[in-house]
Tab-separated table of C-alpha atoms and ligand atoms in Angstrom:
chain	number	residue	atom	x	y	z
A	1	UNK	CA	93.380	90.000	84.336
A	2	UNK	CA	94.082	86.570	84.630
A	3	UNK	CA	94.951	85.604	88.595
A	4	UNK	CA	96.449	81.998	88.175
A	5	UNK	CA	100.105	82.389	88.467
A	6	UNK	CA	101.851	81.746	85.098
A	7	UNK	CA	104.759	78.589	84.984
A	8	UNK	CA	107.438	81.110	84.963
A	9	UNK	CA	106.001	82.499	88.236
A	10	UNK	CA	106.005	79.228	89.780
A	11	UNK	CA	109.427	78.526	88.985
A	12	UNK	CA	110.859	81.714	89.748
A	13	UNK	CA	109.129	81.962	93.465
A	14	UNK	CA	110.239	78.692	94.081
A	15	UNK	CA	113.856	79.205	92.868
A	16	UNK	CA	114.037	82.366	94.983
A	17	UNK	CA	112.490	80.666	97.773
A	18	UNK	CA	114.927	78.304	97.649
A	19	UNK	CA	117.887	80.754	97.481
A	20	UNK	CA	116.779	82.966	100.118
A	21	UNK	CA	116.138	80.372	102.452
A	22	UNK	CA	119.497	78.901	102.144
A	23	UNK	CA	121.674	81.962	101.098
A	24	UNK	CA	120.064	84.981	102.770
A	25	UNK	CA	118.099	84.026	105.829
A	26	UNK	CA	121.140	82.471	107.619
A	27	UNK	CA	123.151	85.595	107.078
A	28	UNK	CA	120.613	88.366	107.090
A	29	UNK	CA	120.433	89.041	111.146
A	30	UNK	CA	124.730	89.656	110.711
A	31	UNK	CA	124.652	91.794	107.388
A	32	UNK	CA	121.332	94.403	109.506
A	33	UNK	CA	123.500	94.508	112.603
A	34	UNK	CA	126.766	95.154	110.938
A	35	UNK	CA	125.140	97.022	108.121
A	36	UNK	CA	126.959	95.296	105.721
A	37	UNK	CA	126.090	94.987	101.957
A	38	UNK	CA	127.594	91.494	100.555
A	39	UNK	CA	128.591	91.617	97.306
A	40	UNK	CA	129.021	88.309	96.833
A	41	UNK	CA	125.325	87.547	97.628
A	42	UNK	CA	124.454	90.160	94.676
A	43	UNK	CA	126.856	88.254	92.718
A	44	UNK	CA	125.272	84.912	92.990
A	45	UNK	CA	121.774	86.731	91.992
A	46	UNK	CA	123.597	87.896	88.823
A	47	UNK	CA	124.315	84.155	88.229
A	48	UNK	CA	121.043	83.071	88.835
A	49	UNK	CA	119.683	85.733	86.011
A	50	UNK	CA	118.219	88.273	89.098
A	51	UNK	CA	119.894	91.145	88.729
A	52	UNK	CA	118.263	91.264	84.903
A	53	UNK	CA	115.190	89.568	85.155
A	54	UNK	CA	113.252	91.596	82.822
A	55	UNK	CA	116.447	92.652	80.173
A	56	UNK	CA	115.642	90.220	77.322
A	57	UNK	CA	118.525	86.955	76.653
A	58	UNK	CA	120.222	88.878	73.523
A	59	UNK	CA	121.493	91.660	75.993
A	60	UNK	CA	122.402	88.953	78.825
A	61	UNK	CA	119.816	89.196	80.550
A	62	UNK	CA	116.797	86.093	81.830
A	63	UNK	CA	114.069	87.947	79.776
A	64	UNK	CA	111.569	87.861	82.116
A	65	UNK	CA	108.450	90.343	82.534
A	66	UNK	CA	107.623	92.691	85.191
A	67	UNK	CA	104.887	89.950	86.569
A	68	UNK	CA	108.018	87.563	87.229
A	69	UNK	CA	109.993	90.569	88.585
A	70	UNK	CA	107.331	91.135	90.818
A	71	UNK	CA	107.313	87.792	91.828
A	72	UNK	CA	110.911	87.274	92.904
A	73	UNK	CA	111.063	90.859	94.829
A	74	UNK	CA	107.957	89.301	96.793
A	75	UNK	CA	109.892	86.493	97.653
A	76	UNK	CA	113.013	87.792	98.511
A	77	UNK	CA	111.269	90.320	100.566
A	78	UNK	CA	109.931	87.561	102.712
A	79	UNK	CA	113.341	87.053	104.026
A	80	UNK	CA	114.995	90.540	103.805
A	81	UNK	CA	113.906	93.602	102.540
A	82	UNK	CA	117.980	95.042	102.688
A	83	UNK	CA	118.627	92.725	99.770
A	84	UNK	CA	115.047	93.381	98.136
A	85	UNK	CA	115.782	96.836	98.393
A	86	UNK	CA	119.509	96.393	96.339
A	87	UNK	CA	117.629	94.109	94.326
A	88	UNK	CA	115.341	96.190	92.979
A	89	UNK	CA	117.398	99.436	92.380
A	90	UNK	CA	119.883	97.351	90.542
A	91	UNK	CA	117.279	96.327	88.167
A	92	UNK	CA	114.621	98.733	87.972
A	93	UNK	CA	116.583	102.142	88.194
A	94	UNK	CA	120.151	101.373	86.846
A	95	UNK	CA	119.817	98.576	84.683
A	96	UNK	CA	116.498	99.383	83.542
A	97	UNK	CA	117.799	103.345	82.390
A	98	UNK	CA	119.764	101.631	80.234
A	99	UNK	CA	117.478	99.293	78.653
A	100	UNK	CA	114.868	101.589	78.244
A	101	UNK	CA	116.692	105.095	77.375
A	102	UNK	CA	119.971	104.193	76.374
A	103	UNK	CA	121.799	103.722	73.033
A	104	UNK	CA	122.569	100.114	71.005
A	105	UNK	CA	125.831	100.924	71.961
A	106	UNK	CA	125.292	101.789	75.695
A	107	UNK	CA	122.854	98.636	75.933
A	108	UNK	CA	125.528	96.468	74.178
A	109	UNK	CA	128.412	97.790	76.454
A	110	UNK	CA	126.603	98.119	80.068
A	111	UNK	CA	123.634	95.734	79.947
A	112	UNK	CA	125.082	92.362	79.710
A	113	UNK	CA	127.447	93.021	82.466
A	114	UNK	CA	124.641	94.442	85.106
A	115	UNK	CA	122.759	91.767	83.544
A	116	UNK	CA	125.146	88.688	85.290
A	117	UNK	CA	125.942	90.646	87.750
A	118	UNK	CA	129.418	91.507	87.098
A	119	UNK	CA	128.608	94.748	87.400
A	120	UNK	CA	126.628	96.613	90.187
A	121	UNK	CA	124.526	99.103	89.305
A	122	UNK	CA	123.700	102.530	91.136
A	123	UNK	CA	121.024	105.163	90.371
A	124	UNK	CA	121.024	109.086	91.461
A	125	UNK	CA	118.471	111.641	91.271
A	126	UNK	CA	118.142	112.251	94.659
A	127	UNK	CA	120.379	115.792	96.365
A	128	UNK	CA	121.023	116.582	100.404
A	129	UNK	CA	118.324	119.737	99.461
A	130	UNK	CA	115.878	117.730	96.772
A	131	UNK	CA	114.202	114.881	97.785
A	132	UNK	CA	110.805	115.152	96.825
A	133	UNK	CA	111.559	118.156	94.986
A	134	UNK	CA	113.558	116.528	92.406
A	135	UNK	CA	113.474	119.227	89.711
A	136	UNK	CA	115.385	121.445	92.167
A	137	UNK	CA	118.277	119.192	91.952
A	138	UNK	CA	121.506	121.325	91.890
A	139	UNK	CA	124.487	119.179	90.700
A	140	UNK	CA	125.473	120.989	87.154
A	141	UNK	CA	127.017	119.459	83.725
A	142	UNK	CA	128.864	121.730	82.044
A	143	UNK	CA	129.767	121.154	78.266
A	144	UNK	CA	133.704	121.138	77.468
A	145	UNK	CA	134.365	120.293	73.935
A	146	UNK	CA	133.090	116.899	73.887
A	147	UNK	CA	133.085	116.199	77.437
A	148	UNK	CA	130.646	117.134	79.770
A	149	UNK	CA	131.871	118.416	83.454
A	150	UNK	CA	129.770	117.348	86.676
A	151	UNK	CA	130.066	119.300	89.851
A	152	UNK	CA	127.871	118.477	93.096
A	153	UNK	CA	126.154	115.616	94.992
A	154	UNK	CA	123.901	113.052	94.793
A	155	UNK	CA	122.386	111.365	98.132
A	156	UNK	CA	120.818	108.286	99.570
A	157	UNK	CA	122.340	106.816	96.509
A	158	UNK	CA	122.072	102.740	96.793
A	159	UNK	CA	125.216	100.921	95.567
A	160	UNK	CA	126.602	104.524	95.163
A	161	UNK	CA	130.155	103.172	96.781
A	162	UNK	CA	129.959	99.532	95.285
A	163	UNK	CA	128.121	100.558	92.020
A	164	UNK	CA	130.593	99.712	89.139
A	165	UNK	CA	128.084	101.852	87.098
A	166	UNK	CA	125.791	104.328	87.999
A	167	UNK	CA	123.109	106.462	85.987
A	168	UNK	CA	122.855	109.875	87.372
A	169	UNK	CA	120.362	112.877	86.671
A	170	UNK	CA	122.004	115.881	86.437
A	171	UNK	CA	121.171	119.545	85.643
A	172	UNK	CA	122.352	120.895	82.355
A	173	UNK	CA	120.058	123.494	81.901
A	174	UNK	CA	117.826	126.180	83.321
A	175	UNK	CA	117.120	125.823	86.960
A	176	UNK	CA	113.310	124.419	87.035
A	177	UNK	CA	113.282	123.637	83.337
A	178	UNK	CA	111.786	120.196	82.824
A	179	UNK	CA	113.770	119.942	79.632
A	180	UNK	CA	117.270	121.173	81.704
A	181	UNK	CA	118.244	117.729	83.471
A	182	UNK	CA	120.311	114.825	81.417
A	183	UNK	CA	121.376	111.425	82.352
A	184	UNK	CA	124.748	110.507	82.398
A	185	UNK	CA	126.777	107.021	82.760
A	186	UNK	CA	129.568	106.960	85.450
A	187	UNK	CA	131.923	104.424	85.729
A	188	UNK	CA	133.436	103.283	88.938
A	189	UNK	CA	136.968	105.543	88.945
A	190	UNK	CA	136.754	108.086	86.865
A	191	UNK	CA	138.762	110.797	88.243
A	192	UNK	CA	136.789	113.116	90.774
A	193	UNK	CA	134.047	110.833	91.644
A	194	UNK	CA	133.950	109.110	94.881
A	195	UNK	CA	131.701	107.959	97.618
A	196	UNK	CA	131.008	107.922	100.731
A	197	UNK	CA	128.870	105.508	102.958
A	198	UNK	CA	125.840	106.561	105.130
A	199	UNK	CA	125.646	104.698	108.111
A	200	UNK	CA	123.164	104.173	111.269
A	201	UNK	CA	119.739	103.559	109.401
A	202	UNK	CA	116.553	102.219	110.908
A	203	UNK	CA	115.926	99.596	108.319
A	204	UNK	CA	117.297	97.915	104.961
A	205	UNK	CA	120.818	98.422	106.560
A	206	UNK	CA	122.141	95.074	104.043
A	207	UNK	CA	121.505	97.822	101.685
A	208	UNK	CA	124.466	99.836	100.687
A	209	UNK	CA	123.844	103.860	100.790
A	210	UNK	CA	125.698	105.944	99.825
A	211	UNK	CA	126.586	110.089	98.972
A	212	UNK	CA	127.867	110.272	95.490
A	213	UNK	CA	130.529	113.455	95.096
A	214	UNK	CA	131.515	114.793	91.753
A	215	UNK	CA	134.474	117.498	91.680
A	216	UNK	CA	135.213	118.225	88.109
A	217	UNK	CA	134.168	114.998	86.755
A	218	UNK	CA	134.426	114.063	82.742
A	219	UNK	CA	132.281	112.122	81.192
A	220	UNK	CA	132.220	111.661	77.812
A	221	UNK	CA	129.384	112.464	75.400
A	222	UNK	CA	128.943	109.225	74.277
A	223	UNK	CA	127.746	108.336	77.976
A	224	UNK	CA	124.578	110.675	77.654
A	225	UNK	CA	121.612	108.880	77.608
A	226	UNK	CA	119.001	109.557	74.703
A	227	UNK	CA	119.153	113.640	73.988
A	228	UNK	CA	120.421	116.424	76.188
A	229	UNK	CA	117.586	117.856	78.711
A	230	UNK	CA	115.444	114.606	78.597
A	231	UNK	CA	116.646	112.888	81.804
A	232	UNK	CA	113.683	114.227	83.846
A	233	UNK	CA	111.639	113.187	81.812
A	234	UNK	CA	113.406	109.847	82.330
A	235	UNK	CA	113.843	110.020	85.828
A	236	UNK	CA	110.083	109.907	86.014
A	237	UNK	CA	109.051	107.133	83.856
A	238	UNK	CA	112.060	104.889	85.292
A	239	UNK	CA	110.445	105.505	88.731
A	240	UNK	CA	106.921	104.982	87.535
A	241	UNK	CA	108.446	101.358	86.744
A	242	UNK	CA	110.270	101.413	89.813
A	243	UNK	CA	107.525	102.117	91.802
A	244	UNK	CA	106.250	99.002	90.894
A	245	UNK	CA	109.048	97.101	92.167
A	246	UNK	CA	108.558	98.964	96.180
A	247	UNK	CA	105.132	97.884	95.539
A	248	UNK	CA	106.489	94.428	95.366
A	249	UNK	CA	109.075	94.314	97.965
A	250	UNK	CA	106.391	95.909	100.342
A	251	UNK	CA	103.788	93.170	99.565
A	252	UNK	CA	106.626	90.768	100.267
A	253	UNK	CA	107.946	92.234	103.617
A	254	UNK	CA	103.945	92.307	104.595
A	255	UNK	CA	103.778	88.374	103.834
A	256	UNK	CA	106.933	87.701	105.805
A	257	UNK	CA	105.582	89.655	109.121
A	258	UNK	CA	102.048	87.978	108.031
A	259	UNK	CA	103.238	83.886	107.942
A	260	UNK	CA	105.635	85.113	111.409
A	261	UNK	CA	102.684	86.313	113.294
A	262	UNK	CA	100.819	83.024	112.418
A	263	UNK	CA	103.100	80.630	113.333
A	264	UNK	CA	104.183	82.824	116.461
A	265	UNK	CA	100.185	82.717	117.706
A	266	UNK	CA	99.650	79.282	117.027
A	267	UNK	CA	102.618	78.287	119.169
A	268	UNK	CA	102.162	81.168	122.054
A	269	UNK	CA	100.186	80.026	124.864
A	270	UNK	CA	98.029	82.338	127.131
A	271	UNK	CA	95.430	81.863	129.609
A	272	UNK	CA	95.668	78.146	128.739
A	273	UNK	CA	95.503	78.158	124.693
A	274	UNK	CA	97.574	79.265	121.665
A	275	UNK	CA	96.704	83.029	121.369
A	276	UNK	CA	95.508	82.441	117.633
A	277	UNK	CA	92.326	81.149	119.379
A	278	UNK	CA	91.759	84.929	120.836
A	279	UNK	CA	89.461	86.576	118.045
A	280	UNK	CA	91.655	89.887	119.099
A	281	UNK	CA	94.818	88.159	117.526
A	282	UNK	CA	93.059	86.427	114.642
A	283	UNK	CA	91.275	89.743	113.578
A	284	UNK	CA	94.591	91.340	113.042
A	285	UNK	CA	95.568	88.208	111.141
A	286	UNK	CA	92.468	88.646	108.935
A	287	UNK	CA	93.028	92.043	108.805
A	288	UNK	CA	96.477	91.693	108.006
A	289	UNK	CA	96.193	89.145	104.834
A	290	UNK	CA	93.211	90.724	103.549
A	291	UNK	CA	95.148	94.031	103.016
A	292	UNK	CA	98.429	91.989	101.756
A	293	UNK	CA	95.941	90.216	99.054
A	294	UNK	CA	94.913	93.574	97.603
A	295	UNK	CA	98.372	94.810	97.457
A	296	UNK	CA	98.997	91.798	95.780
A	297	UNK	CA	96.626	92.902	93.218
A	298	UNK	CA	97.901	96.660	92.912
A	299	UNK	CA	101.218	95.915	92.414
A	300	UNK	CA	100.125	92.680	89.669
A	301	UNK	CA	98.137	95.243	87.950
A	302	UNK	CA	100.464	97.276	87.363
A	303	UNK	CA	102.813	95.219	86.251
A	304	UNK	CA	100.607	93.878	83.897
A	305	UNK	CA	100.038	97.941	82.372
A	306	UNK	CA	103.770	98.048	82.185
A	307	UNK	CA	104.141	94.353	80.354
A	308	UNK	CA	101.593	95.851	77.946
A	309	UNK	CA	103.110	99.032	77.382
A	310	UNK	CA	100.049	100.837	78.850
A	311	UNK	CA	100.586	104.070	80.968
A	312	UNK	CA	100.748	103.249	84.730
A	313	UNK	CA	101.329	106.104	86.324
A	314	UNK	CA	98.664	106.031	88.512
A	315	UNK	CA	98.172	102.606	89.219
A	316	UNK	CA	101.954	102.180	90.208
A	317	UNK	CA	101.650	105.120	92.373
A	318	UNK	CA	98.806	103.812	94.545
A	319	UNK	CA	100.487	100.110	94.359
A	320	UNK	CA	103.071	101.683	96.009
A	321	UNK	CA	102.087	103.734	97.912
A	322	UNK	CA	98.955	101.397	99.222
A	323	UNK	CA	101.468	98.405	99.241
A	324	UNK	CA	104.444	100.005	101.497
A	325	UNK	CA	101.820	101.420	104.059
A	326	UNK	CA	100.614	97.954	104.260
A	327	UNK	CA	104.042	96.714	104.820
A	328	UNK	CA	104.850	99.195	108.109
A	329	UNK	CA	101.201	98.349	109.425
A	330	UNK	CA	101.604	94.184	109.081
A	331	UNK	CA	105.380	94.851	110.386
A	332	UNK	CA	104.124	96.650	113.118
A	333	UNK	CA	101.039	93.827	114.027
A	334	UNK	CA	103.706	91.089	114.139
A	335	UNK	CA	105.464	93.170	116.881
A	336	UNK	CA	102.496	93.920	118.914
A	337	UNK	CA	101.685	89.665	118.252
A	338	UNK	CA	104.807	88.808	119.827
A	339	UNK	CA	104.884	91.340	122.283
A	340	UNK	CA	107.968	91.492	124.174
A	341	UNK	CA	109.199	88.877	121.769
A	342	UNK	CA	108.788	90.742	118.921
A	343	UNK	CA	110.325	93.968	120.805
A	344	UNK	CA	113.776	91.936	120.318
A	345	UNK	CA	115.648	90.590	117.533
A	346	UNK	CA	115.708	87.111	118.850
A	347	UNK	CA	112.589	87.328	116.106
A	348	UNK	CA	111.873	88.789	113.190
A	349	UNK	CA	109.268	91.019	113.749
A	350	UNK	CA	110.931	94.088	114.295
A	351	UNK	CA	113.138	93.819	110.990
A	352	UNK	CA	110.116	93.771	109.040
A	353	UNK	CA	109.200	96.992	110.689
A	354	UNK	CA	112.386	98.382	110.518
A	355	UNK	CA	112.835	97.217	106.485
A	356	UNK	CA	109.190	98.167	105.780
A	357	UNK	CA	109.320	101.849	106.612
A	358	UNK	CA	111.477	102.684	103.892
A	359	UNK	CA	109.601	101.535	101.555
A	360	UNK	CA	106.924	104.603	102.572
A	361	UNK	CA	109.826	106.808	101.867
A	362	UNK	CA	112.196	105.751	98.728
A	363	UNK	CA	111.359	106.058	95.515
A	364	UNK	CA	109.018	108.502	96.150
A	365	UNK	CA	107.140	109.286	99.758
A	366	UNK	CA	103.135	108.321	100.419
A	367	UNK	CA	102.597	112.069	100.245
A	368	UNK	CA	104.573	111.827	96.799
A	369	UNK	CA	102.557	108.713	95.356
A	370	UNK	CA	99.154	110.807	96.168
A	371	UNK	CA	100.329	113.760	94.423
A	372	UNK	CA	101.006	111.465	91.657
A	373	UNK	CA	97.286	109.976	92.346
A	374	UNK	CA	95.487	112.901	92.734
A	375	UNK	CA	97.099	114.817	89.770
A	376	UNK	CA	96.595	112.062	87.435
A	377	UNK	CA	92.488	111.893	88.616
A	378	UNK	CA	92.835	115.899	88.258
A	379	UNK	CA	94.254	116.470	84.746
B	401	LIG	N1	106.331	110.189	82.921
B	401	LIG	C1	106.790	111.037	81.957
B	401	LIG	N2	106.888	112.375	82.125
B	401	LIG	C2	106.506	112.849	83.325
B	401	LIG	C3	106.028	112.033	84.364
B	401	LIG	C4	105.950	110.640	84.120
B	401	LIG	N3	105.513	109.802	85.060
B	401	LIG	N4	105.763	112.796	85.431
B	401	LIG	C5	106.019	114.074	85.085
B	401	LIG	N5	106.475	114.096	83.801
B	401	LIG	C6	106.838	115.277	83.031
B	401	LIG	C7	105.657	116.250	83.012
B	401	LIG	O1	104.781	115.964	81.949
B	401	LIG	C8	106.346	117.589	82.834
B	401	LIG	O2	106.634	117.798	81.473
B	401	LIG	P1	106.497	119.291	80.825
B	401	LIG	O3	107.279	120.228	81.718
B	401	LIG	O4	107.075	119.159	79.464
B	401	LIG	O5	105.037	119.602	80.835
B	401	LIG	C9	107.677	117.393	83.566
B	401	LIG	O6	107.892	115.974	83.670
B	401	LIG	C10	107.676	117.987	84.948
B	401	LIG	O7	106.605	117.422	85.661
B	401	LIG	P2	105.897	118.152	86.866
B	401	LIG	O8	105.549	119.544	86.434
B	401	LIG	O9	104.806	117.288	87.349
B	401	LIG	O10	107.095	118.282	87.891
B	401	LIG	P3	107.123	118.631	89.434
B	401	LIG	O11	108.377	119.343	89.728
B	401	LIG	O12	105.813	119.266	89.835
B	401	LIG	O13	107.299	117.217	90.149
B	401	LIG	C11	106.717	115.145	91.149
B	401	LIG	C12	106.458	116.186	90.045
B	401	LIG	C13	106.552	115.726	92.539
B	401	LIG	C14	105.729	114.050	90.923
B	401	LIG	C15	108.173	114.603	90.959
B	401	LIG	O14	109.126	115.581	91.274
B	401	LIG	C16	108.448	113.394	91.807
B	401	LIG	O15	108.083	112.277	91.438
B	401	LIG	N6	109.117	113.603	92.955
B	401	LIG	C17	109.550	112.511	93.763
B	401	LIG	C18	110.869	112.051	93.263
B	401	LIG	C19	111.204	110.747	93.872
B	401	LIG	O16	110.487	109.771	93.768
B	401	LIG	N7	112.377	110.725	94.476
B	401	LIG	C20	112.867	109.561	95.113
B	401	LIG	C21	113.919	108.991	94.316
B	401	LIG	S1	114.606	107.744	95.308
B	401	LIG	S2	115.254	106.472	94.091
């Protein structure tokens, strides 16, 4: 593995550096206490080639690797992990369904428009009854001549009321039947679909969430993607990508809480010096980058697996899962840091804590990622 960052990197970091800094970090304290998810914002990422870094130029996309996707999701989790988090499902989940299951056809029709950003792009698996338990899901798709008919719910969907597109996993087949679930495209207003926001959470509230609701919806079959019964199947190799992307988000909400703390205990004075100089604040400092370093390295590695087509299960399980638990403990340092401070939102600390949590819990929980872990060393 090589560990010097690559030109690309280096121009991508400092081009979302750049962007955050001047068109999220003004904004972001408004969008978390109104918990409100600005398009606009997402729209100028399309521009800037964001919302498909890794989709290659001749679908519309900047053509990017994972390592450079990584990258920018570090970065932009610096500032705000609401927008990291919309960031990454966009590309990861939605768009990257598409690139990696779909049709010429599909990829020619839907990719260049998630791609710019013209279109944004939601992803369901997820049910009010099956989080974890995926398989279990219970939304049905009925065949009807040459459409197929979706009935039920999807939840915790992001984008799932903005999404001009999303993919979702529905069962088509036996219940429990790995080979029973399929993925379907649905377009923004096709008649019995609709959405409904879900308000009041801790963290990533720039985010969008949403409940998706399907009463009799037709899709055509020309919007399955790759065979009938596959889309577990699917489902599980998009989030072993997507995994990767938490990972990254995580490392970059640690760094954020990290570079606060520092500059908040050189400037803090107590008992007559900047509390930095106390070896009980610099310890959790040390302890605190050390950790965000091998995250760092996790989540690199497995992006490189996944640039080189090598299975990654495993290693973007514990990237994750390693990563986002590193995120809630540096979130939760910078509070203690600041103290009272850091109990308000006058600073940032508490954001990161707030943001950071989810990342233990989408796309797969801690207890998830060491299933994944432990059945992988098993097998
Ligand atoms: N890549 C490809 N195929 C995979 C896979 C992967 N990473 N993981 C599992 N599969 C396949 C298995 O090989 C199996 O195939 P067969 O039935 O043909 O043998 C099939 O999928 C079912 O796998 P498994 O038996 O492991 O299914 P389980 O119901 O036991 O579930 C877990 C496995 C728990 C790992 C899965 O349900 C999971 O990841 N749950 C969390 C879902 C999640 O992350 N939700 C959050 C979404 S928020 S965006």
């Amino acid at each position: 593995m090589n560990f010097d960052k690559n030109e690309n990197q280096e121009m991508i970091a400092q081009m979302v550096r750049d962007f955050a800094e001047k068109e999220i970090r003004p904004f972001m304290r408004k969008w978390d206490d109104e918990e409100f998810f600005p398009v606009d914002t997402m729209k100028k990422l399309g521009e800037m080639g964001l919302l498909g870094i890794f989709i290659p130029e001749e679908y519309g996309g900047a053509g990017f690797s994972y390592n450079e996707y990584a990258t920018a999701l570090m970065e932009i989790g610096k500032v705000c992990g609401g927008i990291g988090l919309s960031v990454a499902a966009h590309n990861s989940l939605c768009t990257g369904h598409i690139y990696y299951h779909g049709s010429k056809e599909q990829k020619e029709k839907y990719l260049p428009k998630l791609a710019t950003g013209e279109f944004i792009g939601a992803w369901g698996l997820t049910e009010a009854n099956t989080g974890s338990d995926a398989m279990r899901m219970a939304a049905t798709a009925v065949k009807d001549g040459t459409d197929w008919v979706i009935n039920g719910t999807k939840n915790w969907i992001t984008h799932g009321l903005s999404g001009d597109v999303s993919i979702v996993l529905i069962r088509t087949g036996e219940l429990l039947d790995s080979n029973g679930i399929t993925s379907f495209i649905v377009e923004k207003g096709t008649p019995g679909f609709s959405a409904v926001k879900i308000k009041d959470k801790l963290g990533v509230r720039a985010s969008e969430t949403a409940e998706l609701i399907f009463e009799n919806v037709r899709i055509p079959e020309e919007n399955v993607i790759g065979e009938v019964g596959m889309g577990f199947k699917q489902a599980m190799q998009i989030l072993d990508g997507g995994r990767i992307s938490i990972a990254s988000l995580s490392c970059g909400i640690a760094r954020g809480a990290y570079e606060a703390s520092v500059k908040y205990a050189k400037e803090r004075e107590q008992f007559g010096q900047p509390i930095a100089h106390f070896q009980a604040i610099a310890f959790k400092l040390a302890d605190m980058l050390t950790q965000i370093e091998a995250a760092e390295l996790l989540t690199f590695q497995a992006a490189y697996l996944k640039d080189n087509n090598q299975p990654l299960t495993k290693q973007g399980a514990y990237a994750k899962y390693y990563a986002s638990e590193v995120a809630v403990k540096c979130g939760n340092e910078a509070v203690q840091i600041m103290g009272g401070y850091g109990y308000t939102k006058e600073y940032p600390a508490e954001k990161f804590l707030r943001d950071a949590k989810l990342m233990t819990i989408g796309e797969g929980t801690s207890e998830i990622q060491k299933i994944v872990i432990s059945r992988e060393i098993l097998k």
